[in-house]
PDB file of C-alpha atoms in Angstrom:
ATOM      1  CA  ASN A   1      94.168  95.367 -23.254  1.00 69.00           C
ATOM      2  CA  ASN A   2      93.484  98.520 -21.460  1.00 80.00           C
ATOM      3  CA  PHE A   3      94.109  96.880 -18.389  1.00 82.00           C
ATOM      4  CA  LEU A   4      96.733  93.832 -19.329  1.00 84.00           C
ATOM      5  CA  SER A   5      99.055  97.094 -20.796  1.00 83.00           C
ATOM      6  CA  ARG A   6      99.364  98.674 -17.447  1.00 81.00           C
ATOM      7  CA  PHE A   7      99.284  95.081 -15.837  1.00 84.00           C
ATOM      8  CA  GLU A   8     102.823  94.199 -14.039  1.00 86.00           C
ATOM      9  CA  GLY A   9     104.618  91.567 -12.165  1.00 87.00           C
ATOM     10  CA  VAL A  10     107.287  91.736  -9.637  1.00 86.00           C
ATOM     11  CA  GLU A  11     109.145  88.585  -8.336  1.00 86.00           C
ATOM     12  CA  MET A  12     110.069  88.824  -4.789  1.00 85.00           C
ATOM     13  CA  ASP A  13     112.586  86.203  -2.834  1.00 86.00           C
ATOM     14  CA  SER A  14     110.460  84.757   0.169  1.00 82.00           C
ATOM     15  CA  PRO A  15     109.600  81.464   1.404  1.00 79.00           C
ATOM     16  CA  ILE A  16     105.869  82.170   1.217  1.00 73.00           C
ATOM     17  CA  LEU A  17     105.680  83.055  -2.464  1.00 78.00           C
ATOM     18  CA  LYS A  18     107.193  80.062  -3.382  1.00 78.00           C
ATOM     19  CA  ASN A  19     103.227  78.006  -3.387  1.00 78.00           C
ATOM     20  CA  ILE A  20     101.156  81.929  -3.865  1.00 83.00           C
ATOM     21  CA  THR A  21     100.921  84.522  -5.924  1.00 85.00           C
ATOM     22  CA  LEU A  22      99.733  88.265  -4.555  1.00 87.00           C
ATOM     23  CA  VAL A  23      97.362  90.205  -6.957  1.00 89.00           C
ATOM     24  CA  ASP A  24      97.237  93.809  -5.797  1.00 88.00           C
ATOM     25  CA  THR A  25      94.562  94.617  -8.011  1.00 85.00           C
ATOM     26  CA  PRO A  26      93.449  98.604  -8.959  1.00 80.00           C
ATOM     27  CA  GLY A  27      92.286 100.956  -5.826  1.00 78.00           C
ATOM     28  CA  ILE A  28      88.633 102.203  -5.514  1.00 76.00           C
ATOM     29  CA  LEU A  29      87.689 105.474  -6.688  1.00 68.00           C
ATOM     30  CA  SER A  30      85.410 107.483  -4.586  1.00 65.00           C
ATOM     31  CA  GLY A  31      84.021 110.732  -4.664  1.00 56.00           C
ATOM     32  CA  GLN A  32      84.642 112.809  -7.883  1.00 55.00           C
ATOM     33  CA  LYS A  33      87.141 110.832  -9.275  1.00 58.00           C
ATOM     34  CA  GLN A  34      84.044 107.967  -9.619  1.00 54.00           C
ATOM     35  CA  SER A  35      82.253 110.272 -12.291  1.00 49.00           C
ATOM     36  CA  ILE A  36      85.836 109.759 -14.400  1.00 63.00           C
ATOM     37  CA  GLY A  37      86.238 106.168 -15.013  1.00 64.00           C
ATOM     38  CA  ARG A  38      88.474 103.933 -16.331  1.00 75.00           C
ATOM     39  CA  ASN A  39      88.960 103.026 -19.706  1.00 79.00           C
ATOM     40  CA  TYR A  40      88.476  98.990 -19.078  1.00 83.00           C
ATOM     41  CA  ASP A  41      85.238  97.045 -17.479  1.00 85.00           C
ATOM     42  CA  TYR A  42      86.615  97.465 -13.651  1.00 85.00           C
ATOM     43  CA  GLU A  43      83.760  95.101 -12.548  1.00 86.00           C
ATOM     44  CA  SER A  44      84.147  92.481 -15.075  1.00 87.00           C
ATOM     45  CA  VAL A  45      88.417  92.052 -14.201  1.00 88.00           C
ATOM     46  CA  MET A  46      87.414  92.419 -10.098  1.00 89.00           C
ATOM     47  CA  ARG A  47      85.057  89.255 -11.320  1.00 89.00           C
ATOM     48  CA  TRP A  48      87.293  87.194 -13.175  1.00 90.00           C
ATOM     49  CA  PHE A  49      89.968  87.712  -9.993  1.00 90.00           C
ATOM     50  CA  ALA A  50      87.331  86.736  -7.277  1.00 89.00           C
ATOM     51  CA  GLU A  51      86.093  83.899  -9.211  1.00 86.00           C
ATOM     52  CA  ARG A  52      90.099  82.426  -9.640  1.00 87.00           C
ATOM     53  CA  ALA A  53      91.899  83.478  -5.886  1.00 89.00           C
ATOM     54  CA  ASP A  54      91.556  81.601  -3.165  1.00 88.00           C
ATOM     55  CA  LEU A  55      91.771  84.665  -1.132  1.00 90.00           C
ATOM     56  CA  ILE A  56      90.275  87.484  -1.219  1.00 92.00           C
ATOM     57  CA  ILE A  57      91.790  90.544   0.641  1.00 92.00           C
ATOM     58  CA  ILE A  58      89.789  93.839   1.383  1.00 90.00           C
ATOM     59  CA  MET A  59      91.719  96.629   3.111  1.00 89.00           C
ATOM     60  CA  PHE A  60      90.392  99.925   4.756  1.00 89.00           C
ATOM     61  CA  ASP A  61      92.127 102.501   6.425  1.00 88.00           C
ATOM     62  CA  ALA A  62      91.270 103.172   9.934  1.00 85.00           C
ATOM     63  CA  HIS A  63      91.098 106.769   8.635  1.00 82.00           C
ATOM     64  CA  LYS A  64      88.777 106.119   5.268  1.00 79.00           C
ATOM     65  CA  LEU A  65      85.909 103.900   6.174  1.00 77.00           C
ATOM     66  CA  ASP A  66      83.921 105.586   3.764  1.00 76.00           C
ATOM     67  CA  ILE A  67      82.254 102.617   1.042  1.00 78.00           C
ATOM     68  CA  SER A  68      82.125 104.771  -2.074  1.00 80.00           C
ATOM     69  CA  ASP A  69      79.372 103.420  -5.014  1.00 82.00           C
ATOM     70  CA  GLU A  70      82.323 101.520  -7.023  1.00 82.00           C
ATOM     71  CA  LEU A  71      83.104  99.620  -3.792  1.00 84.00           C
ATOM     72  CA  LYS A  72      79.622  98.448  -2.724  1.00 86.00           C
ATOM     73  CA  ARG A  73      79.467  97.303  -6.440  1.00 86.00           C
ATOM     74  CA  VAL A  74      82.450  95.612  -6.130  1.00 86.00           C
ATOM     75  CA  ILE A  75      81.399  93.983  -2.510  1.00 86.00           C
ATOM     76  CA  GLU A  76      78.252  93.028  -4.058  1.00 85.00           C
ATOM     77  CA  LEU A  77      80.936  90.615  -7.068  1.00 85.00           C
ATOM     78  CA  MET A  78      82.284  89.167  -4.277  1.00 85.00           C
ATOM     79  CA  LYS A  79      79.018  87.796  -2.460  1.00 82.00           C
ATOM     80  CA  PRO A  80      78.626  84.379  -4.496  1.00 80.00           C
ATOM     81  CA  HIS A  81      82.939  84.032  -3.114  1.00 83.00           C
ATOM     82  CA  ALA A  82      81.518  84.863   0.523  1.00 82.00           C
ATOM     83  CA  ASP A  83      84.054  82.527   2.147  1.00 82.00           C
ATOM     84  CA  LYS A  84      87.232  83.519   0.626  1.00 87.00           C
ATOM     85  CA  VAL A  85      86.616  87.049   1.416  1.00 90.00           C
ATOM     86  CA  ARG A  86      88.654  88.300   4.495  1.00 92.00           C
ATOM     87  CA  VAL A  87      88.733  92.596   5.972  1.00 91.00           C
ATOM     88  CA  VAL A  88      91.851  93.879   6.563  1.00 92.00           C
ATOM     89  CA  LEU A  89      91.259  97.218   9.265  1.00 92.00           C
ATOM     90  CA  ASN A  90      94.668  98.791   8.456  1.00 91.00           C
ATOM     91  CA  LYS A  91      96.682 101.612  10.220  1.00 89.00           C
ATOM     92  CA  ALA A  92      94.592 100.999  13.032  1.00 90.00           C
ATOM     93  CA  ASP A  93      97.213 101.715  15.112  1.00 89.00           C
ATOM     94  CA  CYS A  94      96.854 105.240  14.260  1.00 88.00           C
ATOM     95  CA  VAL A  95      94.073 105.706  16.492  1.00 87.00           C
ATOM     96  CA  SER A  96      93.823 105.128  20.047  1.00 89.00           C
ATOM     97  CA  THR A  97      91.998 102.023  21.927  1.00 88.00           C
ATOM     98  CA  GLN A  98      88.821 103.829  22.382  1.00 89.00           C
ATOM     99  CA  GLN A  99      88.670 104.975  19.148  1.00 90.00           C
ATOM    100  CA  LEU A 100      89.940 101.828  17.622  1.00 88.00           C
ATOM    101  CA  MET A 101      86.585 100.540  19.182  1.00 90.00           C
ATOM    102  CA  ARG A 102      84.283 102.839  17.896  1.00 91.00           C
ATOM    103  CA  VAL A 103      86.159 102.220  14.188  1.00 90.00           C
ATOM    104  CA  TYR A 104      85.699  98.385  14.297  1.00 89.00           C
ATOM    105  CA  GLY A 105      81.767  98.576  15.052  1.00 88.00           C
ATOM    106  CA  SER A 106      81.778 101.086  12.060  1.00 88.00           C
ATOM    107  CA  LEU A 107      82.964  98.702   9.402  1.00 87.00           C
ATOM    108  CA  MET A 108      81.599  95.876  10.870  1.00 87.00           C
ATOM    109  CA  TRP A 109      77.898  97.846  10.354  1.00 85.00           C
ATOM    110  CA  SER A 110      78.422  98.691   7.221  1.00 83.00           C
ATOM    111  CA  LEU A 111      79.741  95.427   5.953  1.00 83.00           C
ATOM    112  CA  GLY A 112      76.380  93.813   7.038  1.00 81.00           C
ATOM    113  CA  LYS A 113      74.621  96.647   5.468  1.00 80.00           C
ATOM    114  CA  VAL A 114      76.404  95.940   1.756  1.00 80.00           C
ATOM    115  CA  MET A 115      76.958  92.086   2.022  1.00 76.00           C
ATOM    116  CA  MET A 116      73.007  91.904   3.356  1.00 71.00           C
ATOM    117  CA  THR A 117      74.144  89.565   6.022  1.00 67.00           C
ATOM    118  CA  PRO A 118      74.207  88.687   9.886  1.00 63.00           C
ATOM    119  CA  GLU A 119      77.537  87.553   9.698  1.00 68.00           C
ATOM    120  CA  VAL A 120      80.163  89.070   8.150  1.00 70.00           C
ATOM    121  CA  CYS A 121      83.832  88.351   7.102  1.00 81.00           C
ATOM    122  CA  ARG A 122      86.627  87.790   9.684  1.00 87.00           C
ATOM    123  CA  VAL A 123      87.966  91.562  10.161  1.00 90.00           C
ATOM    124  CA  TYR A 124      91.695  91.665  10.798  1.00 93.00           C
ATOM    125  CA  MET A 125      93.057  95.196  12.192  1.00 92.00           C
ATOM    126  CA  GLY A 126      97.014  95.835  12.117  1.00 90.00           C
ATOM    127  CA  SER A 127      99.170  98.192  10.826  1.00 88.00           C
ATOM    128  CA  PHE A 128     100.267  96.561   7.593  1.00 84.00           C
ATOM    129  CA  TRP A 129     103.351  99.017   6.362  1.00 78.00           C
ATOM    130  CA  GLY A 130     107.339  99.948   6.978  1.00 77.00           C
ATOM    131  CA  ALA A 131     106.679 102.622   9.690  1.00 79.00           C
ATOM    132  CA  PRO A 132     106.818 101.238  13.976  1.00 84.00           C
ATOM    133  CA  LEU A 133     103.885 101.371  15.879  1.00 84.00           C
ATOM    134  CA  GLN A 134     102.224 104.877  16.785  1.00 86.00           C
ATOM    135  CA  ASN A 135      99.940 103.310  19.658  1.00 84.00           C
ATOM    136  CA  THR A 136     101.418 100.913  21.802  1.00 84.00           C
ATOM    137  CA  ASP A 137      98.665  99.887  24.060  1.00 86.00           C
ATOM    138  CA  GLN A 138      96.800  97.659  21.496  1.00 85.00           C
ATOM    139  CA  ALA A 139     100.418  96.319  20.026  1.00 88.00           C
ATOM    140  CA  ARG A 140     100.126  93.007  21.624  1.00 90.00           C
ATOM    141  CA  LEU A 141      96.282  92.634  19.859  1.00 91.00           C
ATOM    142  CA  LEU A 142      97.540  93.967  16.577  1.00 90.00           C
ATOM    143  CA  THR A 143     100.481  91.694  16.719  1.00 90.00           C
ATOM    144  CA  GLN A 144      98.250  88.615  17.306  1.00 93.00           C
ATOM    145  CA  GLU A 145      96.035  90.064  14.143  1.00 92.00           C
ATOM    146  CA  LYS A 146      98.628  90.239  12.112  1.00 90.00           C
ATOM    147  CA  MET A 147      99.801  86.234  13.001  1.00 92.00           C
ATOM    148  CA  ASP A 148      96.077  85.208  12.146  1.00 93.00           C
ATOM    149  CA  LEU A 149      96.299  86.823   9.086  1.00 92.00           C
ATOM    150  CA  PHE A 150      99.997  85.372   8.036  1.00 89.00           C
ATOM    151  CA  ASN A 151      98.779  82.098   9.396  1.00 89.00           C
ATOM    152  CA  ASP A 152      95.527  82.336   6.903  1.00 88.00           C
ATOM    153  CA  ILE A 153      97.277  83.038   3.872  1.00 87.00           C
ATOM    154  CA  ALA A 154     100.152  80.492   4.659  1.00 84.00           C
ATOM    155  CA  LYS A 155      96.969  78.051   4.954  1.00 84.00           C
ATOM    156  CA  LEU A 156      96.521  78.495   1.396  1.00 84.00           C
ATOM    157  CA  PRO A 157      98.113  75.705  -0.034  1.00 79.00           C
ATOM    158  CA  GLU A 158      97.317  73.351   2.041  1.00 76.00           C
ATOM    159  CA  ASN A 159      93.058  74.456   1.344  1.00 78.00           C
ATOM    160  CA  ALA A 160      93.616  74.871  -1.970  1.00 77.00           C
ATOM    161  CA  VAL A 161      92.246  71.283  -3.079  1.00 77.00           C
ATOM    162  CA  MET A 162      89.807  71.097  -1.293  1.00 78.00           C
ATOM    163  CA  ARG A 163      88.573  74.798  -2.454  1.00 78.00           C
ATOM    164  CA  ARG A 164      89.301  73.804  -6.317  1.00 79.00           C
ATOM    165  CA  ILE A 165      86.853  70.598  -5.205  1.00 81.00           C
ATOM    166  CA  ASN A 166      84.187  72.751  -4.282  1.00 80.00           C
ATOM    167  CA  GLU A 167      84.398  75.149  -6.866  1.00 80.00           C
ATOM    168  CA  LEU A 168      84.085  72.198  -9.254  1.00 82.00           C
ATOM    169  CA  VAL A 169      81.324  71.152  -7.437  1.00 84.00           C
ATOM    170  CA  LYS A 170      79.177  74.956  -7.972  1.00 84.00           C
ATOM    171  CA  ARG A 171      80.058  74.509 -12.257  1.00 85.00           C
ATOM    172  CA  VAL A 172      78.842  71.031 -11.870  1.00 86.00           C
ATOM    173  CA  ARG A 173      75.473  72.155 -10.009  1.00 88.00           C
ATOM    174  CA  SER A 174      74.799  75.404 -12.168  1.00 90.00           C
ATOM    175  CA  VAL A 175      75.614  72.894 -15.203  1.00 91.00           C
ATOM    176  CA  LYS A 176      72.835  71.131 -14.545  1.00 91.00           C
ATOM    177  CA  VAL A 177      70.059  73.666 -13.204  1.00 93.00           C
ATOM    178  CA  HIS A 178      71.208  75.611 -16.535  1.00 94.00           C
ATOM    179  CA  ALA A 179      70.041  72.027 -18.620  1.00 93.00           C
ATOM    180  CA  TYR A 180      66.790  72.300 -16.664  1.00 93.00           C
ATOM    181  CA  ILE A 181      66.063  75.643 -16.832  1.00 94.00           C
ATOM    182  CA  ILE A 182      66.138  75.986 -20.910  1.00 94.00           C
ATOM    183  CA  HIS A 183      65.200  72.116 -21.039  1.00 93.00           C
ATOM    184  CA  PHE A 184      61.655  73.776 -18.721  1.00 94.00           C
ATOM    185  CA  LEU A 185      61.303  76.547 -20.880  1.00 93.00           C
ATOM    186  CA  ARG A 186      61.486  74.665 -23.958  1.00 92.00           C
ATOM    187  CA  LYS A 187      58.295  72.334 -22.896  1.00 91.00           C
ATOM    188  CA  GLN A 188      56.084  75.700 -22.388  1.00 90.00           C
ATOM    189  CA  MET A 189      57.054  76.701 -25.994  1.00 89.00           C
ATOM    190  CA  PRO A 190      53.782  76.277 -28.644  1.00 87.00           C
ATOM    191  CA  ILE A 191      54.951  73.703 -31.329  1.00 82.00           C
ATOM    192  CA  LYS A 192      53.754  75.913 -34.313  1.00 80.00           C
ATOM    193  CA  PRO A 193      55.022  79.392 -35.079  1.00 77.00           C
ATOM    194  CA  TRP A 194      52.481  81.310 -34.060  1.00 78.00           C
ATOM    195  CA  GLY A 195      52.541  82.879 -30.592  1.00 82.00           C
ATOM    196  CA  LYS A 196      56.192  81.601 -30.125  1.00 87.00           C
ATOM    197  CA  LYS A 197      56.978  85.073 -29.523  1.00 88.00           C
ATOM    198  CA  GLU A 198      54.144  85.996 -27.559  1.00 90.00           C
ATOM    199  CA  LYS A 199      54.736  82.813 -24.754  1.00 91.00           C
ATOM    200  CA  GLN A 200      58.747  83.320 -25.149  1.00 91.00           C
ATOM    201  CA  ARG A 201      57.745  86.999 -23.701  1.00 92.00           C
ATOM    202  CA  LYS A 202      55.850  85.831 -21.177  1.00 93.00           C
ATOM    203  CA  LEU A 203      58.149  83.298 -19.610  1.00 92.00           C
ATOM    204  CA  ILE A 204      60.920  85.747 -19.160  1.00 93.00           C
ATOM    205  CA  ASP A 205      58.852  88.213 -17.773  1.00 94.00           C
ATOM    206  CA  ASN A 206      57.645  85.840 -15.426  1.00 93.00           C
ATOM    207  CA  LEU A 207      61.114  84.309 -14.944  1.00 94.00           C
ATOM    208  CA  GLY A 208      61.516  84.249 -11.307  1.00 93.00           C
ATOM    209  CA  ARG A 209      57.983  82.228 -11.187  1.00 94.00           C
ATOM    210  CA  GLU A 210      59.444  79.639 -13.968  1.00 95.00           C
ATOM    211  CA  PHE A 211      62.491  78.940 -11.761  1.00 95.00           C
ATOM    212  CA  MET A 212      60.385  78.079  -8.576  1.00 94.00           C
ATOM    213  CA  MET A 213      58.804  76.376 -10.839  1.00 95.00           C
ATOM    214  CA  CYS A 214      61.436  74.130 -12.159  1.00 94.00           C
ATOM    215  CA  ALA A 215      62.843  73.824  -9.094  1.00 94.00           C
ATOM    216  CA  ARG A 216      59.934  72.048  -7.337  1.00 94.00           C
ATOM    217  CA  ARG A 217      59.690  69.643 -10.637  1.00 93.00           C
ATOM    218  CA  TYR A 218      62.939  68.325 -11.257  1.00 92.00           C
ATOM    219  CA  ASP A 219      63.850  68.745  -7.066  1.00 91.00           C
ATOM    220  CA  LEU A 220      66.748  71.485  -7.435  1.00 91.00           C
ATOM    221  CA  ALA A 221      68.064  73.633  -4.646  1.00 89.00           C
ATOM    222  CA  ARG A 222      67.225  77.188  -5.087  1.00 87.00           C
ATOM    223  CA  GLY A 223      70.391  78.612  -3.882  1.00 83.00           C
ATOM    224  CA  ASP A 224      71.853  76.698  -7.045  1.00 88.00           C
ATOM    225  CA  PHE A 225      69.403  78.795  -9.544  1.00 91.00           C
ATOM    226  CA  PRO A 226      71.241  82.280 -11.463  1.00 90.00           C
ATOM    227  CA  ASN A 227      70.344  85.303 -11.232  1.00 88.00           C
ATOM    228  CA  VAL A 228      66.851  85.842 -12.075  1.00 91.00           C
ATOM    229  CA  GLU A 229      67.675  89.678 -13.866  1.00 91.00           C
ATOM    230  CA  GLU A 230      70.759  88.216 -15.914  1.00 89.00           C
ATOM    231  CA  TYR A 231      69.194  85.322 -16.801  1.00 92.00           C
ATOM    232  CA  GLN A 232      66.632  87.703 -18.578  1.00 93.00           C
ATOM    233  CA  ARG A 233      69.009  89.634 -20.222  1.00 91.00           C
ATOM    234  CA  TYR A 234      70.411  86.451 -21.500  1.00 91.00           C
ATOM    235  CA  LEU A 235      67.364  84.657 -22.802  1.00 91.00           C
ATOM    236  CA  SER A 236      66.334  88.253 -24.492  1.00 91.00           C
ATOM    237  CA  GLU A 237      69.225  87.636 -26.329  1.00 90.00           C
ATOM    238  CA  ILE A 238      67.873  84.378 -27.440  1.00 88.00           C
ATOM    239  CA  LYS A 239      65.492  84.684 -30.633  1.00 88.00           C
ATOM    240  CA  ASP A 240      63.398  81.005 -30.511  1.00 89.00           C
ATOM    241  CA  ILE A 241      63.821  78.903 -26.503  1.00 89.00           C
ATOM    242  CA  SER A 242      62.438  76.400 -28.746  1.00 87.00           C
ATOM    243  CA  GLU A 243      65.204  75.430 -30.653  1.00 88.00           C
ATOM    244  CA  PHE A 244      67.034  74.802 -28.403  1.00 89.00           C
ATOM    245  CA  GLN A 245      68.209  71.159 -27.823  1.00 88.00           C
ATOM    246  CA  LYS A 246      66.667  68.951 -25.804  1.00 89.00           C
ATOM    247  CA  LEU A 247      67.531  67.756 -22.371  1.00 88.00           C
ATOM    248  CA  ASP A 248      70.387  64.395 -23.022  1.00 87.00           C
ATOM    249  CA  LYS A 249      69.563  62.716 -20.175  1.00 86.00           C
ATOM    250  CA  LYS A 250      72.587  60.498 -20.318  1.00 88.00           C
ATOM    251  CA  MET A 251      74.472  63.757 -19.428  1.00 87.00           C
ATOM    252  CA  ILE A 252      72.344  64.197 -15.664  1.00 87.00           C
ATOM    253  CA  LYS A 253      73.153  60.976 -15.537  1.00 88.00           C
ATOM    254  CA  GLU A 254      77.314  61.571 -15.743  1.00 86.00           C
ATOM    255  CA  MET A 255      76.969  64.877 -14.266  1.00 83.00           C
ATOM    256  CA  ASP A 256      74.959  63.146 -10.992  1.00 85.00           C
ATOM    257  CA  LYS A 257      77.755  59.947 -11.107  1.00 86.00           C
ATOM    258  CA  VAL A 258      80.766  62.928 -10.664  1.00 82.00           C
ATOM    259  CA  PHE A 259      78.732  63.565  -7.356  1.00 80.00           C
ATOM    260  CA  SER A 260      78.386  60.341  -6.515  1.00 83.00           C
ATOM    261  CA  ILE A 261      81.089  58.580  -7.822  1.00 85.00           C
ATOM    262  CA  ASP A 262      84.039  61.268  -8.513  1.00 81.00           C
ATOM    263  CA  ILE A 263      84.096  64.130  -5.675  1.00 80.00           C
ATOM    264  CA  PRO A 264      84.259  61.440  -3.321  1.00 83.00           C
ATOM    265  CA  ALA A 265      87.082  59.696  -4.998  1.00 81.00           C
ATOM    266  CA  LEU A 266      88.432  62.880  -5.184  1.00 74.00           C
ATOM    267  CA  LEU A 267      88.294  63.399  -1.542  1.00 73.00           C
ATOM    268  CA  GLN A 268      89.675  60.532  -0.047  1.00 75.00           C
ATOM    269  CA  ALA A 269      92.751  60.756  -2.715  1.00 66.00           C
TER     270      ALA A 269
END
C-alpha cells in the first residue's frame, strides 16, 4: 500500500504506446541515502515488475557508473530474467569519443562482475533527453543505437506471445520440480513420530545434496531447481514434511502432456 500510494499513471497519445505500457520504477539509492531506507519493500516491488515485464531496461549515466549495494541486489534479482534485460548508457554525448570507449568498457566490466556471466546483456549508448547532442563526433553511432533500441521496443508486441509461452513452460517445470522435491524429502521421513524432527533438520541442512540426488533419481534438470537458501527458509517454517500429500502421478502425467502436446499446439497456432 505504501508503494501504491505513490504510484502514478500518465496517458499519452503516441502510436508506440497503443500496444506497450512503459513503467518507470523508483530510482536506485546510493551513498548515504541507502541507509535511510524506504517505507516499502523495494526489492519485492522490483521482483514483481520483473516477473511481469516483457523488457527490462536498466539505465546508467555516462558520468555515474558506480553500482551501489542496492543496485547490485536489484541486478541479482534480474538474473532469472536475463533474456529480458537491456542496459542503456545515457548521456553518452557528454563525453569525448575516447572517454566513451573507457566508460563503455568500465560498464561492461562492472556488469560482468555483478551478473557473474561472461556474456553481458545488450548495452545501448545514446542521449535520451530533449537537449541537442553536445558532442557530435559520435552522432551517427548514437543515432543508430537509439534506433536499435526503439526497434527492440517496437517488436515487443510481436514477441509477447512467445515470451508468455516460455514463461508458462518455466512455471510448469518449476511446479513439477517442486512436487518431486517434496515427494523425495517426504519419502525419507520416518513413519513413527520419534526422530522426525531430527531427520527433517538434517534434510534441510543438507538440502543442496538432496537436490542433486532428487535430480538424478527423477531425471530432472538441475537448472530448474529453486535457490537452496530460499527453499531452506521455506522448509524451516514447515512443522512436519511428512504431512504433505503424496505425489499425484496423474497430475505429473498432465504436466508432461503440457510439454508434449499443449505447448507444441500453441506454437503452431
